[in-house]
Structures are given as structure tokens and as C-alpha cells.
Short mmCIF file of C-alpha atoms in Angstrom, two decimals:
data_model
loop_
_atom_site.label_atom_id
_atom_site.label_comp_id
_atom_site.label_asym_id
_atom_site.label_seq_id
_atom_site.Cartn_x
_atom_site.Cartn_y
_atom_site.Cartn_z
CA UNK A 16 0.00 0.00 0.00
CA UNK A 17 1.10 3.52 -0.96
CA UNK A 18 0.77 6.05 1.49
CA UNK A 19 0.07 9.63 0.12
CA UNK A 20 1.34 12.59 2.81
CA UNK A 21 -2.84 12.73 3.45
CA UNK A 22 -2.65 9.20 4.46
CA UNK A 23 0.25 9.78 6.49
CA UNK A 24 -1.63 11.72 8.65
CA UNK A 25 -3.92 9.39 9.10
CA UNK A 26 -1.64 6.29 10.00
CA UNK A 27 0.02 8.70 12.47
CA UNK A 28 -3.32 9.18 14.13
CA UNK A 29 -4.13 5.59 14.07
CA UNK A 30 -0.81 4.81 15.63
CA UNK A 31 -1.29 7.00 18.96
CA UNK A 32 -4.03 5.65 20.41
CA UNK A 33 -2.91 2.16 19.67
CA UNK A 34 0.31 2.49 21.34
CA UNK A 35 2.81 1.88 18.59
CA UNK A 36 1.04 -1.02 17.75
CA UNK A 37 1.94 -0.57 13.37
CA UNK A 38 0.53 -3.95 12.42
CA UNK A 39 -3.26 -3.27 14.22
CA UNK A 40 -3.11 0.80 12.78
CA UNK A 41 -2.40 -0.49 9.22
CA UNK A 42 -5.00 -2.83 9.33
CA UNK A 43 -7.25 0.11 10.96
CA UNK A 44 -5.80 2.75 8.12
CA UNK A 45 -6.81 0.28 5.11
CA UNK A 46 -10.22 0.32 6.71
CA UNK A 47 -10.84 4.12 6.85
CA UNK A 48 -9.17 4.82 3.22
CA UNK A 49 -12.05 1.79 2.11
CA UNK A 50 -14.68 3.62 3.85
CA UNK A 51 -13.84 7.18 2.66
CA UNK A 52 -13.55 5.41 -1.00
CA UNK A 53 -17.22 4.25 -0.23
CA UNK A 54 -18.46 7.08 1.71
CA UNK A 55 -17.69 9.09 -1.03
CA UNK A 56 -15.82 11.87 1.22
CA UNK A 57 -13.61 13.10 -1.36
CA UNK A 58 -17.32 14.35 -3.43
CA UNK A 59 -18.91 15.91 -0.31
CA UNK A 60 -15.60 17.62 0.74
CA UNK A 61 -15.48 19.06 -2.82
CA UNK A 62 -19.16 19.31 -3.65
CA UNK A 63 -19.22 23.10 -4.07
CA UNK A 64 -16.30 23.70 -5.99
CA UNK A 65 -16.81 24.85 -9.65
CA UNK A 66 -16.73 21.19 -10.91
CA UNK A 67 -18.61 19.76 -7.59
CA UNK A 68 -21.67 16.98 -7.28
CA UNK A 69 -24.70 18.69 -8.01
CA UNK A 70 -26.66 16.46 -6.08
CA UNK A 71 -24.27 16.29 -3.13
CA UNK A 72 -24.16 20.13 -3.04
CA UNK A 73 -28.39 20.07 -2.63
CA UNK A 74 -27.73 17.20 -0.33
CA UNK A 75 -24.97 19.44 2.40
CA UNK A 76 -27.06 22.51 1.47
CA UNK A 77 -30.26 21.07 3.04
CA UNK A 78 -28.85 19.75 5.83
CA UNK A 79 -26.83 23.05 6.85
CA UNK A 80 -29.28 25.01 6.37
CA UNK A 81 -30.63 25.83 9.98
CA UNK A 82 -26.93 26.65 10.83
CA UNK A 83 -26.81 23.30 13.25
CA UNK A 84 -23.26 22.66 12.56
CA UNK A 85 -20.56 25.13 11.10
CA UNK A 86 -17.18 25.81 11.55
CA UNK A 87 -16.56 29.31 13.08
CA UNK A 88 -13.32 31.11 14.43
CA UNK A 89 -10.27 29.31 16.01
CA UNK A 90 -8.53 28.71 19.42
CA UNK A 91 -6.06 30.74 20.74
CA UNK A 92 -3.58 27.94 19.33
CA UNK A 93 -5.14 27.98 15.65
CA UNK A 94 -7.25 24.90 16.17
CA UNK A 95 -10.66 25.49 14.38
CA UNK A 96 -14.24 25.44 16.47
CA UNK A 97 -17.05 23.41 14.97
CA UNK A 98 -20.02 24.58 16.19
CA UNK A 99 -22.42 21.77 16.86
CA UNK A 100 -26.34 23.03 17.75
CA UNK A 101 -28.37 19.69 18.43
CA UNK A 102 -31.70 22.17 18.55
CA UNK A 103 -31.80 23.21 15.31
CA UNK A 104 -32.07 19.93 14.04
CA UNK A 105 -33.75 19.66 10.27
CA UNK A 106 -33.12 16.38 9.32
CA UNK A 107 -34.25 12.45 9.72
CA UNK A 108 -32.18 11.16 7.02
CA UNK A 109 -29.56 9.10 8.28
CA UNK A 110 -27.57 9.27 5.60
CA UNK A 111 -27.64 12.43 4.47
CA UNK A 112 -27.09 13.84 8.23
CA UNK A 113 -23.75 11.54 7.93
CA UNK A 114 -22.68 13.29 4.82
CA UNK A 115 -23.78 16.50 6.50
CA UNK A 116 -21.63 15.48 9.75
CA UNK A 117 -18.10 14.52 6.70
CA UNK A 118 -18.30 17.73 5.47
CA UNK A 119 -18.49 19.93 8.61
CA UNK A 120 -15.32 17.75 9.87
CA UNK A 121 -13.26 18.04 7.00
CA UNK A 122 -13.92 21.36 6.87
CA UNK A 123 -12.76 22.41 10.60
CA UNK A 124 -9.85 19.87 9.94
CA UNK A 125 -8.56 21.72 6.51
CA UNK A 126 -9.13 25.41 7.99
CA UNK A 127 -7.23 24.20 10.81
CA UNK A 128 -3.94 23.00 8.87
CA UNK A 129 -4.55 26.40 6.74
CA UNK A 130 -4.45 28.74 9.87
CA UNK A 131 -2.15 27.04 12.20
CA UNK A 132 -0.27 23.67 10.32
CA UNK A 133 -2.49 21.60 13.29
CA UNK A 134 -4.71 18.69 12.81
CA UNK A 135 -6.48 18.76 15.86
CA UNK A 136 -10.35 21.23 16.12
CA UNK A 137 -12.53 21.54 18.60
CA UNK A 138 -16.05 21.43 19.31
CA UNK A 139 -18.60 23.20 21.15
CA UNK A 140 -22.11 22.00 21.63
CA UNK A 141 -24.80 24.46 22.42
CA UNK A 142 -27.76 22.96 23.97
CA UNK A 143 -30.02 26.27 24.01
CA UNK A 144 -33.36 25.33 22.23
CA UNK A 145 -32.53 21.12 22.81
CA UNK A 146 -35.51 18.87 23.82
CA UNK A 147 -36.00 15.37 23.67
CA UNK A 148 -37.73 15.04 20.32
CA UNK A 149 -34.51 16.68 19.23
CA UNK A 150 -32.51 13.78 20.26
CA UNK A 151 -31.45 11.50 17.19
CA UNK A 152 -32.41 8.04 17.51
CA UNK A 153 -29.56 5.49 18.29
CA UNK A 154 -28.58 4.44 15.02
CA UNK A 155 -27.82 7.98 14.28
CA UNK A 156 -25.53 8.17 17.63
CA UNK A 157 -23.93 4.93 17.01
CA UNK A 158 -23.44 5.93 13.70
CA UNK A 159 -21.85 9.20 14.19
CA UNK A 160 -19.61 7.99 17.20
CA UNK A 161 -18.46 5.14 14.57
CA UNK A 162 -17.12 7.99 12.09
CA UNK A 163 -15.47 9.88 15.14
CA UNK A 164 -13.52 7.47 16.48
CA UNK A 165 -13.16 5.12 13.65
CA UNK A 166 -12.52 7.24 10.53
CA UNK A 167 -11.73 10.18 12.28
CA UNK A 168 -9.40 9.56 15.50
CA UNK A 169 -6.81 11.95 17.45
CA UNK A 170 -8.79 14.42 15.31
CA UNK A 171 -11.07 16.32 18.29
CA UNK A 172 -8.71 18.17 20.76
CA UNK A 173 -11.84 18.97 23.08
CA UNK A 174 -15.35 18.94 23.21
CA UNK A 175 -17.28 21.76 25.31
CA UNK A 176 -20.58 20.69 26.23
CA UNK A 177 -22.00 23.90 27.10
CA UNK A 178 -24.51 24.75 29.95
CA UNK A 179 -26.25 21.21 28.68
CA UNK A 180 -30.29 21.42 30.20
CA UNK A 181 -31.61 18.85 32.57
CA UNK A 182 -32.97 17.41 29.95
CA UNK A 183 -29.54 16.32 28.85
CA UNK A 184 -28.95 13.95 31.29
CA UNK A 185 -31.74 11.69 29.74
CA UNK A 186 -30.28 12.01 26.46
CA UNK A 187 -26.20 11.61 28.24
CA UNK A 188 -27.13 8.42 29.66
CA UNK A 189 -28.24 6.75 26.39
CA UNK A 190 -25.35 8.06 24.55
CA UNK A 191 -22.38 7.29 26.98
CA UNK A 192 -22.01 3.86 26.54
CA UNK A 193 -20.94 4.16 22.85
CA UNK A 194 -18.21 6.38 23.54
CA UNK A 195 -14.62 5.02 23.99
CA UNK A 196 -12.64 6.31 27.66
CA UNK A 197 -10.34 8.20 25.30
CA UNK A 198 -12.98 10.38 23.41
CA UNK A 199 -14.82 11.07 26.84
CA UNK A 200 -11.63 12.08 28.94
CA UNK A 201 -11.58 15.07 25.73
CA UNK A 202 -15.59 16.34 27.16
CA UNK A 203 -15.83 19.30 28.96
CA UNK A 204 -18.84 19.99 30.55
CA UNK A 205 -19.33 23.75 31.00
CA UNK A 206 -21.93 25.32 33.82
CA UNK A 207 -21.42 28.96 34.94
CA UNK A 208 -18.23 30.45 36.39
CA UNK A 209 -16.46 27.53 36.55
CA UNK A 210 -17.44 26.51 32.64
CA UNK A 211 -16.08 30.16 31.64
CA UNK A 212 -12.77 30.02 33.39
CA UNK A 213 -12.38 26.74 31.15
CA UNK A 214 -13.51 28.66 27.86
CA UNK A 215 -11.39 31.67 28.67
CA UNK A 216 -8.25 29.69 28.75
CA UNK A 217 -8.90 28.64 24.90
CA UNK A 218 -10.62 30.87 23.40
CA UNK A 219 -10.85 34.87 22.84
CA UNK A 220 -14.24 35.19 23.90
CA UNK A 221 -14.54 38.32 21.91
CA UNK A 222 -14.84 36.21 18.87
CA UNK A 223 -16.61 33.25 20.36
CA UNK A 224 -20.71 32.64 20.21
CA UNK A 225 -22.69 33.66 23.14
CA UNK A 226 -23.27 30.02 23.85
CA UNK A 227 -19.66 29.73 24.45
CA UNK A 228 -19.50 32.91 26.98
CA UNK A 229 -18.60 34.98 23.96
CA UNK A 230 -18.75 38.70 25.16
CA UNK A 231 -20.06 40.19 21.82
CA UNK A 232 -22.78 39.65 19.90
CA UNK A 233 -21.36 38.09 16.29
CA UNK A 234 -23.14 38.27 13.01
CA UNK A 235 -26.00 35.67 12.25
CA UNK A 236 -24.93 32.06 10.68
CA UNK A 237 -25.46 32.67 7.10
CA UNK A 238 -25.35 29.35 5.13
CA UNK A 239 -25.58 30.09 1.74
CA UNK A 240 -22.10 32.49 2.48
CA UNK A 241 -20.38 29.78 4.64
CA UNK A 242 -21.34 26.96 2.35
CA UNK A 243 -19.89 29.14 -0.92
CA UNK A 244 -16.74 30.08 0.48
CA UNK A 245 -13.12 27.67 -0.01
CA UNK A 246 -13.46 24.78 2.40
CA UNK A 247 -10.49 25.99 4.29
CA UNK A 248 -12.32 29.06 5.74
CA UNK A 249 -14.43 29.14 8.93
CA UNK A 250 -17.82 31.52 8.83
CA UNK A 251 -17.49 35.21 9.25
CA UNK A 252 -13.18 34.54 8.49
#
């Protein structure tokens, strides 16, 4: 198997979490470069470039429309912030909501290496608006926690789980158990003064959302904007 320098990458983040172990992260790389072949990632990433997949570019433009994931800003060490917002929820296709999911991380992970030459972004979940019939059903979670850790691993530097509702706990509970020890040592959970001493310490919170104890109020998600601009730009850049 030829590696390309992409690949590389990718073979260096299988071999972390596996300890060295070269045999077991080969086997593991061959598996993600089969499922990106499959999943098509290379057409979503590149969907809205002049020459793009018509009906991919209807399919990522659907699903982004309500704005509830997008790549905005960076960390005060480059890494870009994927805003995640589980409330505005506009989709029950599986699939598409996958696809959806592909592009928004190789998005954050190519304005990442543009700004800083990392290969690490965060993510920040905003709760505000979240209620149970928001909740995908399982398949969806055990489908997107397969991508995360299995396609995409050493990838998510943190996750800020941001003033999550009581309601959350219901919905925590069911998705915990699919999550590996590594991913969940990466969750913050962020509640008042304590939650923005942790956000202050990565971020400027002068270009951060409100639901992230930003301290200004930034423009409005625009979709059709963020959608038509080069993949390695966050909204608003």
C-alpha cells in the first residue's frame, strides 16, 4: 500500500491511540481509506467547488441550512471550532445527516492546517433550544460515534458541552455507553463560572458565540455564504 502525505496523517493518528502497535493501525488505516472510498468523502468535501456533485451540493445545502453545525473562528492555538447546535435539528435522514456530519469535519480539519499547520479542532455543543424530540435516535448516535472514532481519531482536541439542560442527562445516559474512555476524557462539561474560566483559557471570547460565553454579539450564521466560500475558511473569516 502507498501512502500519500494525506494518508500519512492518518496512520500517524491511528498509531497514537494504539500504542505503537503498526501492524493493528495499518490494518485500521486500510479500513478508513475503504470507507472514505465508499463514503464518497472526497465528493462531499469538494461538492461546491466549480466542478462539484450537483446532487451532493443540494444534499450538504439542506442539511446546513438551519446553521446546526458550522465551523466558526479558532482557538487561541489555531485549532478550528465546529459549532455543533443539536436544537436546530432539520433532518431524519440518516444518511444524508452523515454526509452532513463529513463535510463539517473536514472542513474544521482543513481550515485548521490552513491557519495554524495543526490537525487537531474543537467542538462546542450548544444545547439552548434542545428537547428530547430533538434527540437522534440510536442508530444515528452509534453511527456518528463510529465515524469519530473510527474514521476520524486523534482528530477532536476537546469537546465543550456547554450549559447542557436537565434534559440532557436523559439524552447523556443513552449516549455514553458508545463512547470510547479516550474520546470522553476530551468532554468538557461547562456550567457557569467555573465553565467560563475553562472557555477563557482557549478561546478569545470576543470572537466566540454567546453560547460559548462569547462577550459580543457576532453576526448571524449565514449558510448560503459559509457553504460558498473555499473549504479551508471558517464563517465570518
Amino acid at each position: 500500500m502507498t501512502l500519500s502525505s494525506n494518508n500519512s496523517h492518518i496512520l500517524l493518528n491511528r498509531i497514537a491511540p494504539l500504542q505503537g502497535n503498526v501492524p493493528h493501525a495499518i490494518s485500521k488505516i486500510k479500513a478508513s481509506l475503504a470507507w472514505r472510498r465508499d463514503f464518497e468523502v472526497e465528493k462531499i468535501k469538494n461538492c461546491f467547488t466549480p466542478t462539484g456533485d450537483i446532487t451532493m451540493r443540494k444534499i450538504i445545502a439542506q442539511e446546513n441550512e438551519t446553521g446546526k453545525i458550522y465551523a466558526r473562528g479558532y482557538d487561541k492555538d489555531g485549532r478550528a471550532i465546529l459549532y455543533l447546535h443539536p436544537g436546530l435539528e432539520n433532518s431524519n435522514n440518516e444518511m444524508n445527516n452523515m454526509r452532513h456530519l463529513v463535510y463539517s469535519l473536514e472542513r474544521a480539519i482543513a481550515a485548521t492546517a490552513k491557519k495554524s499547520g495543526r490537525e487537531k479542532f474543537n467542538i462546542v455543543i450548544s444545547y439552548k433550544g434542545f428537547k428530547l424530540k430533538n434527540a437522534p435516535a440510536i442508530s444515528v448516535v452509534r453511527h456518528t460515534v463510529d465515524i469519530l472514532q473510527n474514521h476520524y481519531p486523534e482528530r477532536m482536541y476537546r469537546a465543550y458541552v456547554c450549559d447542557p439542560p436537565l434534559v440532557f442527562r436523559t439524552f447523556w445516559s443513552i449516549v455514553k455507553p458508545f463512547i470510547d474512555p479516550v474520546t470522553r476524557d476530551k468532554l468538557q462539561f461547562c456550567h457557569g463560572k467555573a465553565g467560563r474560566h475553562v472557555l477563557m483559557e482557549r478561546f478569545d471570547l470576543e470572537t466566540t458565540e454567546r453560547c460559548a460565553c462569547g462577550t459580543r454579539e457576532l453576526r448571524a450564521f449565514n449558510s448560503t455564504e459559509y457553504l460558498n466560500a473555499p473549504l479551508w475558511k471558517t464563517f465570518d473569516e
